[in-house]
GROMACS .gro file of C-alpha atoms in nm:
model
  382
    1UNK     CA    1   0.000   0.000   0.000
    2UNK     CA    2   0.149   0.360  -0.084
    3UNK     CA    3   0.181   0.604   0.170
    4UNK     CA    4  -0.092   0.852   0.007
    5UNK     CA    5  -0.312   0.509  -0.007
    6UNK     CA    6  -0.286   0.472   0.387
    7UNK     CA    7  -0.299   0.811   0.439
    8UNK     CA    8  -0.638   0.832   0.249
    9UNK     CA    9  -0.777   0.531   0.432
   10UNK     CA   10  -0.670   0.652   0.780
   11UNK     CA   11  -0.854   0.967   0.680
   12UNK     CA   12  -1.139   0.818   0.624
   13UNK     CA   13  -1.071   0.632   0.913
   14UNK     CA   14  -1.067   0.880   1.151
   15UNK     CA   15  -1.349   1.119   0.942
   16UNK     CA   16  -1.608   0.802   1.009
   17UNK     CA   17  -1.820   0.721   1.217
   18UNK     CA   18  -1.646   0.449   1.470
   19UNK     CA   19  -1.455   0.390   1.737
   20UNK     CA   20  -1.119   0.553   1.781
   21UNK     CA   21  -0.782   0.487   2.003
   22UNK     CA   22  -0.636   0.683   2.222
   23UNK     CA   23  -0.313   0.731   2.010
   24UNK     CA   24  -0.607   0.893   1.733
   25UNK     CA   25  -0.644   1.164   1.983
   26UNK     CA   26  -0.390   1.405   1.813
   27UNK     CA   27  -0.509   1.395   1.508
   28UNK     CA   28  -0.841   1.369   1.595
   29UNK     CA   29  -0.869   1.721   1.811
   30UNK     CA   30  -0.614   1.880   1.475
   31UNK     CA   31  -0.915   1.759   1.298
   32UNK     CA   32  -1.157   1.918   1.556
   33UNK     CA   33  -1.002   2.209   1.519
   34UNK     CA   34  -0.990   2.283   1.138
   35UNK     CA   35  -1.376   2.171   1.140
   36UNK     CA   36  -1.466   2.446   1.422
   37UNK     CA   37  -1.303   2.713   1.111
   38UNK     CA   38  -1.451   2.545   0.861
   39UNK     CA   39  -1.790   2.529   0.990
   40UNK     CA   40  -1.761   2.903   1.106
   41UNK     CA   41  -1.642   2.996   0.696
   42UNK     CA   42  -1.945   2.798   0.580
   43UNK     CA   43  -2.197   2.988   0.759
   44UNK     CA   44  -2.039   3.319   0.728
   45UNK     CA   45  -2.042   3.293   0.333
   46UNK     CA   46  -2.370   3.120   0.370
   47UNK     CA   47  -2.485   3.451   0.560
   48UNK     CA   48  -2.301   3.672   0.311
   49UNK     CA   49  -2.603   3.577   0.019
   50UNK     CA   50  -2.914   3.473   0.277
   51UNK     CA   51  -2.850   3.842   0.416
   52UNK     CA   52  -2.827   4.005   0.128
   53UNK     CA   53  -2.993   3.866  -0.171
   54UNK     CA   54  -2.924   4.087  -0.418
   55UNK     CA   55  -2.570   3.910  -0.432
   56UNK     CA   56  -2.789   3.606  -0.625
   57UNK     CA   57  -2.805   3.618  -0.976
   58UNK     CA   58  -3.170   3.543  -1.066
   59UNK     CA   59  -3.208   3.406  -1.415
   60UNK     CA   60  -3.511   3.424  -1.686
   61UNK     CA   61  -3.592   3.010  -1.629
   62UNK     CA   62  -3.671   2.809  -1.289
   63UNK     CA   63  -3.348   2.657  -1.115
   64UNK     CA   64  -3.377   2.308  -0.969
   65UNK     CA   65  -3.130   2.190  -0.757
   66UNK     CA   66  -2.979   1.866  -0.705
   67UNK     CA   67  -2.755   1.831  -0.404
   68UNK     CA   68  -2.645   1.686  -0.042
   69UNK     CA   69  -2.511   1.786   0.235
   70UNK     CA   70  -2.212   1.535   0.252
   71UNK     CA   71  -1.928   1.479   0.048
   72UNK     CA   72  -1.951   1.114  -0.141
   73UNK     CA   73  -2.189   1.002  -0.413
   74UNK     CA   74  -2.523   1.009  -0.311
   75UNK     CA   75  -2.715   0.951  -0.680
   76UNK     CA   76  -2.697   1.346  -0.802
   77UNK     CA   77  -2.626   1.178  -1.134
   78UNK     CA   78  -2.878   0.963  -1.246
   79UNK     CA   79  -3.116   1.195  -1.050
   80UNK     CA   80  -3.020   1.471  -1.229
   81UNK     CA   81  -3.041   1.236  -1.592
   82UNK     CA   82  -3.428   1.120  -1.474
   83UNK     CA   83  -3.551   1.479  -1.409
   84UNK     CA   84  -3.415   1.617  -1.689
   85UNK     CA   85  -3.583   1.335  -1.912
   86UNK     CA   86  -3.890   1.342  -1.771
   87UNK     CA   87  -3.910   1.745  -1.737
   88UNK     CA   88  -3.844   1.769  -2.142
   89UNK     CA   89  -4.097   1.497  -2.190
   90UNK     CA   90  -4.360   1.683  -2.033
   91UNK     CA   91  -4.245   1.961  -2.348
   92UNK     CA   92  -4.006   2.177  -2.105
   93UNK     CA   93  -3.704   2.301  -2.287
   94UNK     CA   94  -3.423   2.206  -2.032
   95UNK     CA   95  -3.025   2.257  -1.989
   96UNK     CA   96  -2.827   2.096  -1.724
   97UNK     CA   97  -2.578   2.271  -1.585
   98UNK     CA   98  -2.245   2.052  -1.417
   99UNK     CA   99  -1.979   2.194  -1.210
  100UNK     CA  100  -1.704   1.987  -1.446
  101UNK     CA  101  -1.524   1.867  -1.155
  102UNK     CA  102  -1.122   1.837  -1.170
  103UNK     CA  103  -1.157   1.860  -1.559
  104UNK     CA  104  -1.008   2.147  -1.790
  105UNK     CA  105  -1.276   2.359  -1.841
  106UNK     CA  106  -1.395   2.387  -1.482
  107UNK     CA  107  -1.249   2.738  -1.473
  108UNK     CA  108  -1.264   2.838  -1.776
  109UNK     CA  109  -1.625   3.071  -1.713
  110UNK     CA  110  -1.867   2.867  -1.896
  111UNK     CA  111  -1.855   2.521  -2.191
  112UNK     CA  112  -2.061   2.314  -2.371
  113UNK     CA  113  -2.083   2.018  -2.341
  114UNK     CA  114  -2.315   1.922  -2.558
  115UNK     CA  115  -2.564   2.086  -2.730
  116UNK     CA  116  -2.849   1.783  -2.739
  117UNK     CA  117  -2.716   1.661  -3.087
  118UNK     CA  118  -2.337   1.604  -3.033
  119UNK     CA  119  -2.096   1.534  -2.740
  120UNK     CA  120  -1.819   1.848  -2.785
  121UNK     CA  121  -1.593   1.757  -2.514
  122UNK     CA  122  -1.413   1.466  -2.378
  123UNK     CA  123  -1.426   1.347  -2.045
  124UNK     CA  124  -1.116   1.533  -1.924
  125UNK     CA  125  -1.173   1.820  -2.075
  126UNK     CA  126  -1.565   1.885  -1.925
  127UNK     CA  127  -1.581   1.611  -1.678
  128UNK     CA  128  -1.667   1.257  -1.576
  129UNK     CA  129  -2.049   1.346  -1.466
  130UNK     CA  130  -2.092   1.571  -1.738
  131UNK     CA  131  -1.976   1.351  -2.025
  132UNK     CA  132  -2.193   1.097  -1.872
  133UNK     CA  133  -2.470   1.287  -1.867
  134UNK     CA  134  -2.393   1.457  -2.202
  135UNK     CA  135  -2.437   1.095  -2.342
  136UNK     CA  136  -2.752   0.977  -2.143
  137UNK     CA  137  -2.914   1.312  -2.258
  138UNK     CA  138  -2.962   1.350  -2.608
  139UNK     CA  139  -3.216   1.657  -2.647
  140UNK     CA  140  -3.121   1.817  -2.381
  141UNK     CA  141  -2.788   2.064  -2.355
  142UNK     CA  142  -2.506   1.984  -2.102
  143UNK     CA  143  -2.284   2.301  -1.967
  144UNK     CA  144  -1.983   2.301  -1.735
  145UNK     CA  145  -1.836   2.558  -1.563
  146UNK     CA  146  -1.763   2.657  -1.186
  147UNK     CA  147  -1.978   2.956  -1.172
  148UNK     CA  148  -2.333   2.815  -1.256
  149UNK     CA  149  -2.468   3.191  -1.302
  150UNK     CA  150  -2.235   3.187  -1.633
  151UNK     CA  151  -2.347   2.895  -1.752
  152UNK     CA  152  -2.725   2.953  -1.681
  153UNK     CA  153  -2.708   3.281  -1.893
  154UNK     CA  154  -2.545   3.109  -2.145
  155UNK     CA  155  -2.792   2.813  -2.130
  156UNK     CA  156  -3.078   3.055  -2.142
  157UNK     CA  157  -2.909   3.283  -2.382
  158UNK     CA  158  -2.802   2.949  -2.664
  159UNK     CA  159  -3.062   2.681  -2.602
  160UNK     CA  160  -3.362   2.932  -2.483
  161UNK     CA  161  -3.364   2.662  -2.158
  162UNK     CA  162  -3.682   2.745  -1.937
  163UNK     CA  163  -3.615   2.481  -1.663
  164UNK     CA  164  -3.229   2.479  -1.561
  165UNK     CA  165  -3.110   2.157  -1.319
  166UNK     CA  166  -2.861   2.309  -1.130
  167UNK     CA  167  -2.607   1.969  -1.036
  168UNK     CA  168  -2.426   1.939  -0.699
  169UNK     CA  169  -2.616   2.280  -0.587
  170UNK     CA  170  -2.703   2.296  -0.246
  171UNK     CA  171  -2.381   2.514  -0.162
  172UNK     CA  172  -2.393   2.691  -0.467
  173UNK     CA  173  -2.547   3.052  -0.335
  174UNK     CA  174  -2.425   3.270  -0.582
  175UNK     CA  175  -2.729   3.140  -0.817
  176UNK     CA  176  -3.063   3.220  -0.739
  177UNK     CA  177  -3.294   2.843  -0.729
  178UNK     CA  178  -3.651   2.795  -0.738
  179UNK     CA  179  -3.656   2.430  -0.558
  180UNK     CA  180  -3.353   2.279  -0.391
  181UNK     CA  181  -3.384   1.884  -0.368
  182UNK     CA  182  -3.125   1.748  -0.108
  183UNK     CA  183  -3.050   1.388  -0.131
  184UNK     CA  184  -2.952   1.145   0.143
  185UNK     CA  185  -2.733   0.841   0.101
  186UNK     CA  186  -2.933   0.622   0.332
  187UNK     CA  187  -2.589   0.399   0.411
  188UNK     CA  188  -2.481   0.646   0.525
  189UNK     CA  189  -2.677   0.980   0.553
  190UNK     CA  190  -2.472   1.221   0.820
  191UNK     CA  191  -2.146   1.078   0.871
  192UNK     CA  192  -2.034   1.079   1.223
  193UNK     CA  193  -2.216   1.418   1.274
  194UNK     CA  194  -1.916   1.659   1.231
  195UNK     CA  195  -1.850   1.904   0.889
  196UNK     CA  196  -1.524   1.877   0.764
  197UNK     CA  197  -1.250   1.771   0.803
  198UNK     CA  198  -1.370   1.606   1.076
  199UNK     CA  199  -1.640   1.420   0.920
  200UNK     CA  200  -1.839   1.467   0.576
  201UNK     CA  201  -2.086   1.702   0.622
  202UNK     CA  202  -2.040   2.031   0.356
  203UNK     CA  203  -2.230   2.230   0.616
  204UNK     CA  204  -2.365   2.205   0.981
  205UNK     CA  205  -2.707   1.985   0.956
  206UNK     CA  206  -2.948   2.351   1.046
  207UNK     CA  207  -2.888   2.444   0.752
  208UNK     CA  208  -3.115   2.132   0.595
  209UNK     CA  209  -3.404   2.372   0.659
  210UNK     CA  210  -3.352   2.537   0.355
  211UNK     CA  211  -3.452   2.164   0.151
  212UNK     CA  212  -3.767   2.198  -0.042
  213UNK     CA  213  -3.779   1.826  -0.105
  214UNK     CA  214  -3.559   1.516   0.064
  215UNK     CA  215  -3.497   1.207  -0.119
  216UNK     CA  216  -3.318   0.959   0.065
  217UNK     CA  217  -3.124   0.714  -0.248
  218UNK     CA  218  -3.016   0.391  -0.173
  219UNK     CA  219  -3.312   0.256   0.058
  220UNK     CA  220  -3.302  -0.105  -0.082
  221UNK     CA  221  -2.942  -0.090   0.105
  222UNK     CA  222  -3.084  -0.051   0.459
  223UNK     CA  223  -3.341  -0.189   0.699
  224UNK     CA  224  -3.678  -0.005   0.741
  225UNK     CA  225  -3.562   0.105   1.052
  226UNK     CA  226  -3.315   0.305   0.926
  227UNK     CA  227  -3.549   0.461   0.712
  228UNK     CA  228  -3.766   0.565   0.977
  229UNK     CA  229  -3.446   0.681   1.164
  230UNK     CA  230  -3.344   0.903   0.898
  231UNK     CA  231  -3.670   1.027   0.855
  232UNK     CA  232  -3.692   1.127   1.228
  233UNK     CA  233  -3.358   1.319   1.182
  234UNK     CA  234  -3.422   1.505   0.849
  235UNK     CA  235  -3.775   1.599   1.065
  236UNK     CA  236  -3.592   1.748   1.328
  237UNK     CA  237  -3.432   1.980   1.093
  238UNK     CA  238  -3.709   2.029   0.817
  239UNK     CA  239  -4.058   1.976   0.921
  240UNK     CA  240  -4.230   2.051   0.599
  241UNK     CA  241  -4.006   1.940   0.296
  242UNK     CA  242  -4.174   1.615   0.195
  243UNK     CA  243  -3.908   1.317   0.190
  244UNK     CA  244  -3.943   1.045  -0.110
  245UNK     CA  245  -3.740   0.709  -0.141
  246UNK     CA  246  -3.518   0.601  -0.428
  247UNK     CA  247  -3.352   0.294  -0.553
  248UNK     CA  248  -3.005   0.224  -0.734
  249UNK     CA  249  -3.170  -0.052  -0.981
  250UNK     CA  250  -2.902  -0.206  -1.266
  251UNK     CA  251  -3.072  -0.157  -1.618
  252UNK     CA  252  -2.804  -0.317  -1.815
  253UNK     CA  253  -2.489  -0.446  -1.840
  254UNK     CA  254  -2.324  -0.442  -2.162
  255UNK     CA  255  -1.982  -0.534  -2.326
  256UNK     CA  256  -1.723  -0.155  -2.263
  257UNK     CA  257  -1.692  -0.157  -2.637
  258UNK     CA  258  -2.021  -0.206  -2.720
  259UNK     CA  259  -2.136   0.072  -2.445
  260UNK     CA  260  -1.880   0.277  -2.604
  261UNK     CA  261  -2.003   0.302  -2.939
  262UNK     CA  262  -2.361   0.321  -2.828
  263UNK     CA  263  -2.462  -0.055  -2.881
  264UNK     CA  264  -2.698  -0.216  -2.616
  265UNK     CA  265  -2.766  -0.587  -2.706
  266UNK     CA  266  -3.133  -0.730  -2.694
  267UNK     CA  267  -3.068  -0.870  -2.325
  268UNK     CA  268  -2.980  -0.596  -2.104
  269UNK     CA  269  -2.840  -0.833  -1.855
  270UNK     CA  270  -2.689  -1.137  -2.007
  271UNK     CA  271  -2.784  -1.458  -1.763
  272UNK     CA  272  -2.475  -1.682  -1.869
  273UNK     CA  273  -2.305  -1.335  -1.714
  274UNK     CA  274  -2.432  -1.405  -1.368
  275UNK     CA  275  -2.231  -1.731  -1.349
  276UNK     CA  276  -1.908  -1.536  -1.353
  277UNK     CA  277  -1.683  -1.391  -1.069
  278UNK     CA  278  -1.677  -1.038  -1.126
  279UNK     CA  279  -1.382  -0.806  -0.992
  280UNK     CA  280  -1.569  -0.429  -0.930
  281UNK     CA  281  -1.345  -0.141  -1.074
  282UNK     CA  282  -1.462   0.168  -0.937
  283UNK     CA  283  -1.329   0.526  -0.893
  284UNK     CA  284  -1.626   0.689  -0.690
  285UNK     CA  285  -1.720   0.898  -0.380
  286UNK     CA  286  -1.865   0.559  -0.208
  287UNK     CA  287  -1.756   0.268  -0.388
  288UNK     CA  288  -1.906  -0.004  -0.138
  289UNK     CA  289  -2.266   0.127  -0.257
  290UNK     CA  290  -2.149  -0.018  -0.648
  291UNK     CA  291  -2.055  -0.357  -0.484
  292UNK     CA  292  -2.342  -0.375  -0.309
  293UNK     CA  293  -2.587  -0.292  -0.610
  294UNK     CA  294  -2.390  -0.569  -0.811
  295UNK     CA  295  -2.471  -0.816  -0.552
  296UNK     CA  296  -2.774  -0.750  -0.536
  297UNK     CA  297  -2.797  -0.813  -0.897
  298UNK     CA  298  -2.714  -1.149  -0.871
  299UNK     CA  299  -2.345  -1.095  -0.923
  300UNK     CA  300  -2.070  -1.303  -0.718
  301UNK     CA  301  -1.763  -1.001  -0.664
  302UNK     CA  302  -1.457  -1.212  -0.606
  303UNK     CA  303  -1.277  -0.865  -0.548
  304UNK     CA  304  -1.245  -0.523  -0.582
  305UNK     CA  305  -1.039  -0.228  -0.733
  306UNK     CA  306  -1.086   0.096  -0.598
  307UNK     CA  307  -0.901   0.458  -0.701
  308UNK     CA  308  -0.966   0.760  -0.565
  309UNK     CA  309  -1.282   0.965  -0.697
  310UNK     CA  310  -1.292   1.079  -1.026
  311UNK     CA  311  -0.938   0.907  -1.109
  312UNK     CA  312  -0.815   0.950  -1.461
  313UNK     CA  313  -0.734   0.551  -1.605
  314UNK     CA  314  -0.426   0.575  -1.760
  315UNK     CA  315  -0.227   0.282  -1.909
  316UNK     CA  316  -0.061   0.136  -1.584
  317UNK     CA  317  -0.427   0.092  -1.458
  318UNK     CA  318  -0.548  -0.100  -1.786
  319UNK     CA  319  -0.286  -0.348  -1.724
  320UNK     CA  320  -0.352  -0.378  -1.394
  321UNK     CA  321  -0.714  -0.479  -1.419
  322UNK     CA  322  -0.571  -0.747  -1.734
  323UNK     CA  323  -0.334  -0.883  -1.483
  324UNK     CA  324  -0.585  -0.951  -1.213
  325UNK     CA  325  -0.845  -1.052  -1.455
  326UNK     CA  326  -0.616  -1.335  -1.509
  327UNK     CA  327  -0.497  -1.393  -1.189
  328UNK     CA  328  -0.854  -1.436  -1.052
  329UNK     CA  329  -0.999  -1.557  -1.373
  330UNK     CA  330  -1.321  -1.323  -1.329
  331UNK     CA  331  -1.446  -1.025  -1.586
  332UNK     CA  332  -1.406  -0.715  -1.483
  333UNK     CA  333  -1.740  -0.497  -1.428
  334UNK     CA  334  -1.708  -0.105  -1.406
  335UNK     CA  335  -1.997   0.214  -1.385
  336UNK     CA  336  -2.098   0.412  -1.683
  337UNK     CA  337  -1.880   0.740  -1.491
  338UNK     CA  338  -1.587   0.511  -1.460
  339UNK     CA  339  -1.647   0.430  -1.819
  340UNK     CA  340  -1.641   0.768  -1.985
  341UNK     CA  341  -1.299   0.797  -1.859
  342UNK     CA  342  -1.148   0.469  -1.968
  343UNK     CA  343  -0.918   0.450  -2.280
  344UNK     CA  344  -1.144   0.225  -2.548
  345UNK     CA  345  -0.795   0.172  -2.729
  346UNK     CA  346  -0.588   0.001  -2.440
  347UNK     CA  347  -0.888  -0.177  -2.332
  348UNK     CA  348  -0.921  -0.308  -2.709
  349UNK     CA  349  -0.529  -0.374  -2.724
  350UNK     CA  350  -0.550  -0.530  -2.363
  351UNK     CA  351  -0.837  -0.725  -2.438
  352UNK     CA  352  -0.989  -0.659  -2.153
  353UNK     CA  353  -1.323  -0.880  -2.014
  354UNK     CA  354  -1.491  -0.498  -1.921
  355UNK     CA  355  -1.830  -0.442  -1.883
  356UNK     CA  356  -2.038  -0.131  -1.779
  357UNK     CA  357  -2.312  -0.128  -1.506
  358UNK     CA  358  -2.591   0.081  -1.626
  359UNK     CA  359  -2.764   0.228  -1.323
  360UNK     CA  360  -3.129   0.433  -1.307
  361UNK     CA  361  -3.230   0.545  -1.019
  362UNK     CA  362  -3.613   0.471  -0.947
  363UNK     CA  363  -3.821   0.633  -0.698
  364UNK     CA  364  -4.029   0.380  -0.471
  365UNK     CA  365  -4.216   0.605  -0.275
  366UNK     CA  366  -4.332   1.007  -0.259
  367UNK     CA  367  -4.304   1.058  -0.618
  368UNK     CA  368  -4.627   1.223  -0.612
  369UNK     CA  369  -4.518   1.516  -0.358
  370UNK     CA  370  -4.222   1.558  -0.548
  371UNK     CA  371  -4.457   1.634  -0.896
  372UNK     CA  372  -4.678   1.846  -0.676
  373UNK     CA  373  -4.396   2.059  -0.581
  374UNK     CA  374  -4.214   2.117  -0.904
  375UNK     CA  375  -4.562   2.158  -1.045
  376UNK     CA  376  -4.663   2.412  -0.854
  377UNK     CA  377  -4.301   2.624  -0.936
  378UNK     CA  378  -4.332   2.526  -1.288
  379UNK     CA  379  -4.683   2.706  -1.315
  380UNK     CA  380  -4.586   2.976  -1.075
  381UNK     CA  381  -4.284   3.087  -1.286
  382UNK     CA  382  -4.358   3.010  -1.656
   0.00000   0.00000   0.00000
């Protein structure tokens, strides 16, 4: 293991929520301490745009906003891909607007990712969630950029967008939203309690009053009574915000060079597939939620490879995954996020056994308050 490997994992060690030694003392009041400035920063700039509103760009469309209050994956992504589908079925002209995390256009004011026809940018130069989106979304435009005001305008201004899904929002106060829809990893919804670096919340748990909707992801991951438990703690904090329940449910999996040039065979799920050890290659914000969904697919995982979120695969990784392919004898099963960032010409050369995990998220209960709500903003505003 390298150092930055055990320093990562005794990170998340110490950031979770368990039982710590008394030699983790140390680190753990260090820790302590940078949270007590963090959390003070947070709310300050918080304060700086609830006070004084005018700071907030407001924007000729209605804002929607998909976020959490923790770091990790929680499902913004195929959230974000279902509304937006289901938004310009109903006939509303929509544009999705991605922060383009860690990829070259990030700063750069405001990109295109794609226009609704064509995919402009790679993966590393808009984004792993972006380019994955950009390809789920045909019909709908895809823009990147750190400041989400610039890409709104531009979204409003190029596409004529009148609903805008503002991604990974929640802390994102310099744009004006309409609804803000927090989502809740039910396997693990708070953390140990503590904003960072201490633990994983982005901001102290008050501040979930501002939710307009709650959907906790995930729920076929956790007993009913941990439902009901979250519930009781996202009341505490938000009385009135209705809270819905969501599923990660596979949809497919499918060959990486087939998924790569857009070819889904007849069976989305192969059975003779299901008789295979699978090793899980991953590179998210909570890779044990992936395993899990593939077991509960029916798949055996004989192993897993994990990388830091939103690694870049680079040659030295494709011939790692060949050589434990081999070694364990097992095909190698990936995420459609991973995907967009994996070189299709090594894994042709390599010959890699890859496939790609398609993943919808379905909502299995309150889908009916969250219609009534957007409903009522959609009609209000346009």
């Amino acid at each position: 293991m390298s150092l930055r490997t055990a320093g990562t994992a005794y990170f998340h060690y110490l950031t979770g929520n368990k039982e710590h030694h008394w030699w983790d003392w140390p680190a753990l009041l260090l820790l302590s301490g940078a949270s007590w400035i963090y959390r003070k920063a947070v709310i300050m700039k918080y304060r700086s745009f609830a006070d004084h509103q005018e700071r907030q760009e407001r924007l000729p469309a209605v804002v929607i906003s998909l976020g959490n209050i923790t770091v990790g994956g929680t499902g913004k992504t195929p959230m974000a891909c279902m509304l937006a589908k289901e938004l310009s079925a109903r006939g509303w002209r929509v544009a999705l607007l991605n922060r383009g995390y860690h990829s070259k256009r990030e700063k750069s004011g405001a990109s295109v990712m794609s226009d609704g026809r064509m995919v402009l940018l790679t993966a590393e130069e808009g984004g792993d969630e972006a380019s994955l989106m950009a390809r789920s979304l045909m019909g709908i435009p895809v823009l990147v950029g750190r400041d989400r005001a610039v890409s709104g305008r531009m979204a409003v201004e190029k596409f004529d967008a009148q609903v805008l899904i503002l991604d990974d929002g929640f802390q994102h106060w310099q744009l004006y939203r309409d609804v803000d829809v927090v989502l809740v990893d039910g396997t693990n919804p708070f953390g140990n309690g503590h904003v960072l670096p201490r633990g994983i919340l982005r901001e102290p748990l008050e501040h979930l009053s501002r939710a307009d909707i709650f959907i906790i992801t995930k729920v076929d991951q956790i007993t009913q009574e941990a439902v009901s438990q979250i519930r009781e703690d996202l009341r505490r904090y938000n009385a009135s915000a209705p809270v819905a329940l969501s599923v990660h449910k596979p949809s497919a999996v499918l060959p990486f060079l087939n998924w790569d040039q857009g070819l889904h065979p007849e069976d989305a799920i192969p059975a003779g597939l299901m008789e295979r050890p699978v090793l899980a290659v991953s590179a998210l914000g909570n890779p044990a939620s992936f395993e899990e969904t593939l077991r509960g697919a029916g798949f055996t995982v004989a192993g897993v490879l994990r990388y830091e979120d939103h690694h870049h695969y680079g040659p030295s990784d494709i011939r790692r995954m060949a050589d434990l392919a081999a070694e364990k004898q097992c095909i190698l099963v990936t995420t459609e996020k991973d995907a967009v960032k994996l070189p299709a010409d090594l894994v042709k050369e390599y010959n890699l056994p890859l496939y790609v995990l398609a993943i919808t998220l379905e909502i299995v209960e309150g889908q009916e308050q969250i219609d009534a709500v957007l409903q009522s903003v959609l009609e209000d505003k346009l």
